[in-house]
Short mmCIF file of C-alpha atoms in Angstrom, two decimals:
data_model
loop_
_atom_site.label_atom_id
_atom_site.label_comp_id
_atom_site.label_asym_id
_atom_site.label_seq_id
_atom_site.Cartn_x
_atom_site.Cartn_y
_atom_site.Cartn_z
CA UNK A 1 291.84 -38.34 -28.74
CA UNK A 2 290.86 -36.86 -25.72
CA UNK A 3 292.18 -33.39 -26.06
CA UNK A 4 290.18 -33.68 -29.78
CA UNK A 5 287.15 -34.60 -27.46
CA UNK A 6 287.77 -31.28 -25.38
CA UNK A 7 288.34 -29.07 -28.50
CA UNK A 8 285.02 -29.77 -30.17
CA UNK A 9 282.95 -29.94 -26.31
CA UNK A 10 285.11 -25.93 -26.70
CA UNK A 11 283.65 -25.74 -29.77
CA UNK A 12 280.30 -26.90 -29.05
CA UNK A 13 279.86 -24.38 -26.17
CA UNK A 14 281.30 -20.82 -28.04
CA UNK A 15 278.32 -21.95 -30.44
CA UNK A 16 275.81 -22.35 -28.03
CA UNK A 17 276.37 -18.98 -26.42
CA UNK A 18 276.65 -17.01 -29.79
CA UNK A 19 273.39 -18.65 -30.69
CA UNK A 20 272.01 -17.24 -27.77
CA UNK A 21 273.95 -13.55 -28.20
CA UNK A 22 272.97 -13.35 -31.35
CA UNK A 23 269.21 -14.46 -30.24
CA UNK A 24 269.25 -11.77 -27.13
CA UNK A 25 269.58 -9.02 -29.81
CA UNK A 26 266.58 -7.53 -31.56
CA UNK A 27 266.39 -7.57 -35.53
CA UNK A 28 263.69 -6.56 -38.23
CA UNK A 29 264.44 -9.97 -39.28
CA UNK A 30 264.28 -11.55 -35.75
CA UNK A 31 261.35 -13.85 -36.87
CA UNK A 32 262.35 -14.58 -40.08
CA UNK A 33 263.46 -17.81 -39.84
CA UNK A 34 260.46 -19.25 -37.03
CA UNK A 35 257.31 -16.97 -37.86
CA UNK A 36 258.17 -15.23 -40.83
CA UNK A 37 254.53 -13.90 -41.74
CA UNK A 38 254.10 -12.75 -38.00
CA UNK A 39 254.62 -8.71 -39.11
CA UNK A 40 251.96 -9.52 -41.47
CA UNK A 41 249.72 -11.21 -39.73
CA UNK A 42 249.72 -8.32 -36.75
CA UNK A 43 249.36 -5.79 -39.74
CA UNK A 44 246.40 -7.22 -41.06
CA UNK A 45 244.68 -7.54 -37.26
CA UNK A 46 245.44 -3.92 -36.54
CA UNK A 47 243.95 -2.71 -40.18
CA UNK A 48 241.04 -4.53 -39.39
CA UNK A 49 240.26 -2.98 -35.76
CA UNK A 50 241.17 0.91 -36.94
CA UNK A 51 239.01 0.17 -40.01
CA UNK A 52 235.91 -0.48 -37.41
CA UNK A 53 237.13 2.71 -35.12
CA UNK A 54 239.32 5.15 -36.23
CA UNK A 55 240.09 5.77 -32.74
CA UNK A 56 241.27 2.70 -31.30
CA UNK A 57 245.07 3.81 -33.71
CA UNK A 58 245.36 6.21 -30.50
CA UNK A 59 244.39 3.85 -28.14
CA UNK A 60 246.74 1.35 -29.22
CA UNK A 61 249.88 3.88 -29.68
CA UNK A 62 249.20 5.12 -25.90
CA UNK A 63 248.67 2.22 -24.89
CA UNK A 64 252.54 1.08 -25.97
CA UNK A 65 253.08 4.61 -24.28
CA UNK A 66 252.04 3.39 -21.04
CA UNK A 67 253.61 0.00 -21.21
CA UNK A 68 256.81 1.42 -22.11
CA UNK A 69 256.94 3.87 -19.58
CA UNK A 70 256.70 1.17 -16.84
CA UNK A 71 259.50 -1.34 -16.32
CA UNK A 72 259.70 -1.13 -20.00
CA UNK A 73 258.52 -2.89 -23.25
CA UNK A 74 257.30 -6.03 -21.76
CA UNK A 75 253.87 -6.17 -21.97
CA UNK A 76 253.35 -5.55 -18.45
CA UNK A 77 250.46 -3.18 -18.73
CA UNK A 78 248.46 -5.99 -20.71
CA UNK A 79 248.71 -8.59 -17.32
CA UNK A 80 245.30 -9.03 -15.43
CA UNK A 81 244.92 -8.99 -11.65
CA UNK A 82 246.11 -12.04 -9.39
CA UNK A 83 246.75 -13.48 -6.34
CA UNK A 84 250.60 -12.76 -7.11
CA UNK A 85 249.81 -9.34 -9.69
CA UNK A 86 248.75 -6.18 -9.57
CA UNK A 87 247.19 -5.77 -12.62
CA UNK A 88 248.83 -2.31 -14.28
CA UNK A 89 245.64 -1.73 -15.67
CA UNK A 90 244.09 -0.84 -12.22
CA UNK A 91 246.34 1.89 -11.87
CA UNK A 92 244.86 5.36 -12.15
CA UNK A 93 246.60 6.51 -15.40
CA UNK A 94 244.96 3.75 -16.95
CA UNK A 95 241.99 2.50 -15.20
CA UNK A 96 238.57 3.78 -17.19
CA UNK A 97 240.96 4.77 -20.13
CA UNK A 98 243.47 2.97 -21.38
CA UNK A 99 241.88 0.56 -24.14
CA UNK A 100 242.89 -1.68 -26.55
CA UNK A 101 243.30 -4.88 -24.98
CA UNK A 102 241.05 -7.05 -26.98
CA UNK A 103 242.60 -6.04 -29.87
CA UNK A 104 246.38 -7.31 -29.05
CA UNK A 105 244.96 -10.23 -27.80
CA UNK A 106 242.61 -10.76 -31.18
CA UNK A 107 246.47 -10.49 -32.54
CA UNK A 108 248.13 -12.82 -30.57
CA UNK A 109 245.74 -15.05 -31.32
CA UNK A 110 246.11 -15.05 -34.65
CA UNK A 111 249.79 -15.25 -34.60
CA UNK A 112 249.58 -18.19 -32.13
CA UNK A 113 247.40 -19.81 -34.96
CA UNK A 114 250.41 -19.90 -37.39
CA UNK A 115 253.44 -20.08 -35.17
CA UNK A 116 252.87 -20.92 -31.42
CA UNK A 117 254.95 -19.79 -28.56
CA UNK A 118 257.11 -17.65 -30.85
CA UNK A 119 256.18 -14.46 -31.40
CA UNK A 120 255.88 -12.31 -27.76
CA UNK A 121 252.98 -9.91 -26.81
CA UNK A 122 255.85 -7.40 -26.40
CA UNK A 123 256.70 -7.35 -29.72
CA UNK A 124 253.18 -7.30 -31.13
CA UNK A 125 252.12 -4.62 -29.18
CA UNK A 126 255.11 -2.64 -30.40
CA UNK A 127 254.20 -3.47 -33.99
CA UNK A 128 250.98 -2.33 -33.30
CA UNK A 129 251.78 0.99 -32.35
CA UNK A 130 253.29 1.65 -35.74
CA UNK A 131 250.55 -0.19 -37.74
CA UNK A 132 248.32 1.59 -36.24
CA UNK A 133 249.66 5.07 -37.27
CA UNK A 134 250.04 4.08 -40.97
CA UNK A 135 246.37 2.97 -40.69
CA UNK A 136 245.23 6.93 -40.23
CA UNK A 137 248.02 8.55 -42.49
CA UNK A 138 250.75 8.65 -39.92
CA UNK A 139 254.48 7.37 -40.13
CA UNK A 140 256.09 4.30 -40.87
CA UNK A 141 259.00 3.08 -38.90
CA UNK A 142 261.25 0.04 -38.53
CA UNK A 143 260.55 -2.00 -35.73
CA UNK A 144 262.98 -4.29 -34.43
CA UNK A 145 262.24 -7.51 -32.90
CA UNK A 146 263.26 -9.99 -30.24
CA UNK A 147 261.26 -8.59 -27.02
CA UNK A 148 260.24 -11.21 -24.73
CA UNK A 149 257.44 -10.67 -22.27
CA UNK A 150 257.67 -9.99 -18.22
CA UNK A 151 256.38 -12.39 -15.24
CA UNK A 152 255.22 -9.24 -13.45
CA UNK A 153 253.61 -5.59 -13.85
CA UNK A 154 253.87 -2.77 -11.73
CA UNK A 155 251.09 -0.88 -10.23
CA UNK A 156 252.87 1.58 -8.05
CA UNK A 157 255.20 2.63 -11.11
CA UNK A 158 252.79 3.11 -13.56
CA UNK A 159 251.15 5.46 -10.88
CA UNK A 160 254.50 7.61 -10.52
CA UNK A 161 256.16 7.13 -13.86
CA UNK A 162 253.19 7.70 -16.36
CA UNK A 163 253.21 11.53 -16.96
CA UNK A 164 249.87 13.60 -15.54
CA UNK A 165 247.82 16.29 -18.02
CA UNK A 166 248.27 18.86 -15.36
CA UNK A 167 252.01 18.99 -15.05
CA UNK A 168 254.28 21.65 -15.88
CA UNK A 169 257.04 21.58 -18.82
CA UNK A 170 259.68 20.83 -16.58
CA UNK A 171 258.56 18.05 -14.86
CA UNK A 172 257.04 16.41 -18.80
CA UNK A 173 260.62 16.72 -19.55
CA UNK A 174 262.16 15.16 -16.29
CA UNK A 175 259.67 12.42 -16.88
CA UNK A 176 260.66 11.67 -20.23
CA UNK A 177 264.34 12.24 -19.69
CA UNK A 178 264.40 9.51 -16.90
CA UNK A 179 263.40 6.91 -19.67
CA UNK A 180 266.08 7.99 -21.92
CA UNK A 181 264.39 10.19 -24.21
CA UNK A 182 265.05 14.02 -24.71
CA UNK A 183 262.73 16.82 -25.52
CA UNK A 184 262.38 17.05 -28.68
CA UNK A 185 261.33 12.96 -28.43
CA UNK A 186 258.87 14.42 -25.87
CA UNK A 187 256.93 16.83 -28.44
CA UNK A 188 257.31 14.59 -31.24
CA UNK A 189 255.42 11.74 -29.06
CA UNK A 190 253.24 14.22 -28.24
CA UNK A 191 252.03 14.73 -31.65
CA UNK A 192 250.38 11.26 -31.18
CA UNK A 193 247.54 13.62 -29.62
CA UNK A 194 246.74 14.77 -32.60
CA UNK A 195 244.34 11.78 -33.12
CA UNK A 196 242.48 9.98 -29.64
CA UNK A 197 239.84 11.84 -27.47
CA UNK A 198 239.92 12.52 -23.42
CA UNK A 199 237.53 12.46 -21.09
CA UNK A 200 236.24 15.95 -19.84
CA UNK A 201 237.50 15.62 -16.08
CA UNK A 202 241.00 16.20 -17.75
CA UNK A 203 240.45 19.26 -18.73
CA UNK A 204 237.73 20.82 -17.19
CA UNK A 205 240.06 23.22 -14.84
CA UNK A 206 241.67 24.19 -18.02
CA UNK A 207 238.69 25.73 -20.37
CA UNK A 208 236.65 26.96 -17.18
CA UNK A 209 240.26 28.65 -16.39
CA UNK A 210 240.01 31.78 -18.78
CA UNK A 211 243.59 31.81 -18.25
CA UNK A 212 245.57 33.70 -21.26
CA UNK A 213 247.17 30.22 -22.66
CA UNK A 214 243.77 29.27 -23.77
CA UNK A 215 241.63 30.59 -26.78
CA UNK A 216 237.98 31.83 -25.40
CA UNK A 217 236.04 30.36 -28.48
CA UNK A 218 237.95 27.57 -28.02
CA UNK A 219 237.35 26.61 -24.77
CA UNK A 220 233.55 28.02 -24.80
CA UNK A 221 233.33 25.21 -27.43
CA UNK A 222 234.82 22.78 -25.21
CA UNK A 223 232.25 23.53 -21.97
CA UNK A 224 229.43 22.06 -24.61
CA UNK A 225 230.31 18.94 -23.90
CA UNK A 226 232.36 19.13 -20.64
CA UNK A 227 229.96 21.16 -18.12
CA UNK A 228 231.56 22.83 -14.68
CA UNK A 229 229.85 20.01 -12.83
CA UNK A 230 229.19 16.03 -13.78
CA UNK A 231 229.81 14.66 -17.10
CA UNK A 232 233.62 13.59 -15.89
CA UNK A 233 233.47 10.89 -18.86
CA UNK A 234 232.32 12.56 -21.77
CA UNK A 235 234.57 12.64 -24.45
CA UNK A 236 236.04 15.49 -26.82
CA UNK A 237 238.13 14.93 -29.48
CA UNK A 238 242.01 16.08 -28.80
CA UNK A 239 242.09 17.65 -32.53
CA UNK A 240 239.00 18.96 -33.60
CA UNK A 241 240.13 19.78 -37.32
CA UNK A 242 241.56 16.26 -38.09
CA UNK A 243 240.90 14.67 -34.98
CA UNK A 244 241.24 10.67 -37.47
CA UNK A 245 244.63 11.69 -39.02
CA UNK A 246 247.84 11.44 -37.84
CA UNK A 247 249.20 15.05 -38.70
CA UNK A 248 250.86 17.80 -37.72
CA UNK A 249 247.80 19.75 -37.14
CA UNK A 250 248.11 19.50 -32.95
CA UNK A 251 250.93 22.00 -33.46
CA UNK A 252 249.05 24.51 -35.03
CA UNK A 253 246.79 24.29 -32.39
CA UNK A 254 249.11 24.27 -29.10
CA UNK A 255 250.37 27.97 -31.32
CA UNK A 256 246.72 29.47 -31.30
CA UNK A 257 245.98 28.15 -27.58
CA UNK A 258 243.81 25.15 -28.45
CA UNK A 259 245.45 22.68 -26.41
CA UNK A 260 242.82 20.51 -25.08
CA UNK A 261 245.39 19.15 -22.18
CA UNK A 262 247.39 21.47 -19.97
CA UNK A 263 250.41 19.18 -20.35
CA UNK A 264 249.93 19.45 -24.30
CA UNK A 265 249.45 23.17 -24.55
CA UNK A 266 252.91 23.83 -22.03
CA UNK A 267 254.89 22.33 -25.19
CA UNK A 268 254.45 25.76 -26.62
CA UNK A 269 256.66 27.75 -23.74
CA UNK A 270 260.06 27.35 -22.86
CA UNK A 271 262.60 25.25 -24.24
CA UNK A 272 260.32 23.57 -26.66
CA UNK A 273 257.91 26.29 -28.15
CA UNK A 274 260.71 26.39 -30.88
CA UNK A 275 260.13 22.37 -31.82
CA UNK A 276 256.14 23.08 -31.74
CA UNK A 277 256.72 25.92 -33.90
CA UNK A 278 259.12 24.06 -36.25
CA UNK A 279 256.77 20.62 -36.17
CA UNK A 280 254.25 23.28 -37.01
CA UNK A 281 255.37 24.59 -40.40
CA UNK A 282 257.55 21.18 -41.52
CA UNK A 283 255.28 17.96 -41.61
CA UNK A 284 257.39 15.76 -42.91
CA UNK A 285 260.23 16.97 -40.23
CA UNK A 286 257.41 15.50 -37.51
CA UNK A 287 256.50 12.45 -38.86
CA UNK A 288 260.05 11.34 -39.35
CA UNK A 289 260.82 12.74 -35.67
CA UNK A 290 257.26 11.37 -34.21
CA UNK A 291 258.75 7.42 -35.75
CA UNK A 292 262.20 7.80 -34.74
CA UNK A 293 260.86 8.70 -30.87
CA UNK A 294 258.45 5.79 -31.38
CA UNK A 295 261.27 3.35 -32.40
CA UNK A 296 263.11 4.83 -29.51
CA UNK A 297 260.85 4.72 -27.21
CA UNK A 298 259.47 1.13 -28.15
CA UNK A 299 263.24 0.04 -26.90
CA UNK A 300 263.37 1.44 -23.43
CA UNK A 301 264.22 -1.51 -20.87
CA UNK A 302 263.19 -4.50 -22.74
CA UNK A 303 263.91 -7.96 -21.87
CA UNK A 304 266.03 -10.10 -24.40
CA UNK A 305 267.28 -13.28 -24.60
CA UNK A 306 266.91 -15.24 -21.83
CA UNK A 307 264.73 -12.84 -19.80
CA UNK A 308 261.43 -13.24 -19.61
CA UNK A 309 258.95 -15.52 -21.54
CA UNK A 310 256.69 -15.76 -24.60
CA UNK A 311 253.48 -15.80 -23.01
CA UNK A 312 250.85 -17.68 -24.85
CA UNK A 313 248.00 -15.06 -23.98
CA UNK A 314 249.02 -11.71 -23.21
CA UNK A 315 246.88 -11.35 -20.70
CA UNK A 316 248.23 -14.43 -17.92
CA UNK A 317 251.46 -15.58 -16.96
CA UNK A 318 252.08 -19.39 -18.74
#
């Protein structure tokens, strides 16, 4: 009797951990069986925000970018300031410019409404990034799910990880490389510039230049709304042809100098002026590259199983 007692307390424990192996990997159908309208629910919050502002889809896919690029897809970048955090979004990558906020908390909210504590800001966030590219024309991609949200956020990384507009090819693909994903991930993410607007301090140096990598029209349209002096916030759309659709039309421009960003228009030299060119003639070849790098990228570093919690706003720690 008692070595029957031992066999199933045996038994009893190899289930518990596969339950939680099986739980600490991600799925499409990771939900399924606790929140199973969660995808649509996130869906239908995202469609709702780009359908007031086309521009928020870029805000929300770079702002995934910068979450993912420090300490991983956790949700990090969406934690106010503290006592005990510094708040990623004080860090100057993101302060004044990253946006989207409200919006993946309007989701979480109304996920939290059907299915509380189950569904992590991680993994909303992630979905939102590819909802939000289907809502203007771009890609769809599988997600899979199972992220679980971080304790803490990292000001110091984001400020050394997150990739500048003024730096040279080599160092974009060093930056990119040290997260796991190769060059031609790098110019296929960069496509996502093809929708979003910056502010005119970030590239100011770069139309008042008259260097030979930038088109004169080009950039003597540009100084109307980005003078040599003040006006640092004043935005200008990164595509002017299709600047509200997710296309391939930000190669064509990096080929006739029209780069709005220095760290954009350096994807047409070197190593990668071959994938710019390529991205340039084949559209379909980009969008299935620009949502495998997503899906890539949306699984650098991410917490699983045990790690980390399901925070029940995004923005604060339980």
């Amino acid at each position: 009797m008692k070595s029957f007692f031992n066999l199933m307390h045996t038994i009893s424990i190899l289930l518990l951990l596969n339950g939680i192996a099986c739980e600490a990997k991600l799925s499409t159908k990771f939900y399924d069986g606790r929140c199973r309208d969660a995808a649509a629910i996130i869906r239908k919050s995202i469609e709702k925000a780009v359908s007031r502002e086309r521009r928020m889809a870029a805000s929300l896919i770079r702002l995934h970018f910068h979450d993912c690029f420090v300490q991983g897809c956790d949700a990090s970048i969406l934690l106010d300031e503290t006592d005990t955090i510094q708040s990623e979004k004080a860090a100057v990558p993101n302060a004044n410019s990253v946006r989207g906020y409200n919006i993946i908390e309007a989701a979480k909210r109304d996920v939290e409404r059907a299915c509380p504590g189950v569904v992590s800001c991680a993994d909303i966030l992630t979905l939102a990034a590819r909802d939000a590219s289907v809502a203007v024309g771009g890609p769809w991609w599988n997600v899979r799910l199972g992220r679980r949200d971080s304790t803490t956020a990292n000001r110091s990384q984001a400020e050394t990880d997150l990739p500048s507009p003024f730096v040279h090819l080599n160092t974009l693909i060093s930056a990119f490389a040290i997260k796991g994903l190769n060059a031609r991930d790098m110019v296929a993410l960069s496509g996502a510039h093809t929708i979003g607007q910056a502010q005119c301090f970030l590239f100011r140096d770069r139309i008042y230049s008259n260097g030979s990598d930038v088109d004169a029209g080009f950039a003597t349209t540009r100084r109307r709304r980005c003078p040599r002096n003040g006006g640092d916030g004043n935005l200008a759309a990164l595509d002017l042809a299709t600047p509200d659709w997710l296309d391939n039309n930000f190669f064509n421009n990096l080929i006739e100098r029209k780069g709005l960003l220095q760290s954009d228009q350096v994807l047409f030299s070197g190593s990668t002026a071959a994938i710019v060119s390529e991205y340039s003639k084949k559209p379909r070849v980009f969008a299935a590259d620009f949502g495998r790098a997503m899906k890539k990228m949306g699984e650098i570093q991410i917490l699983l199983g045990q790690n980390g919690i399901i925070r029940r706003r995004c923005s604060a720690i339980n």
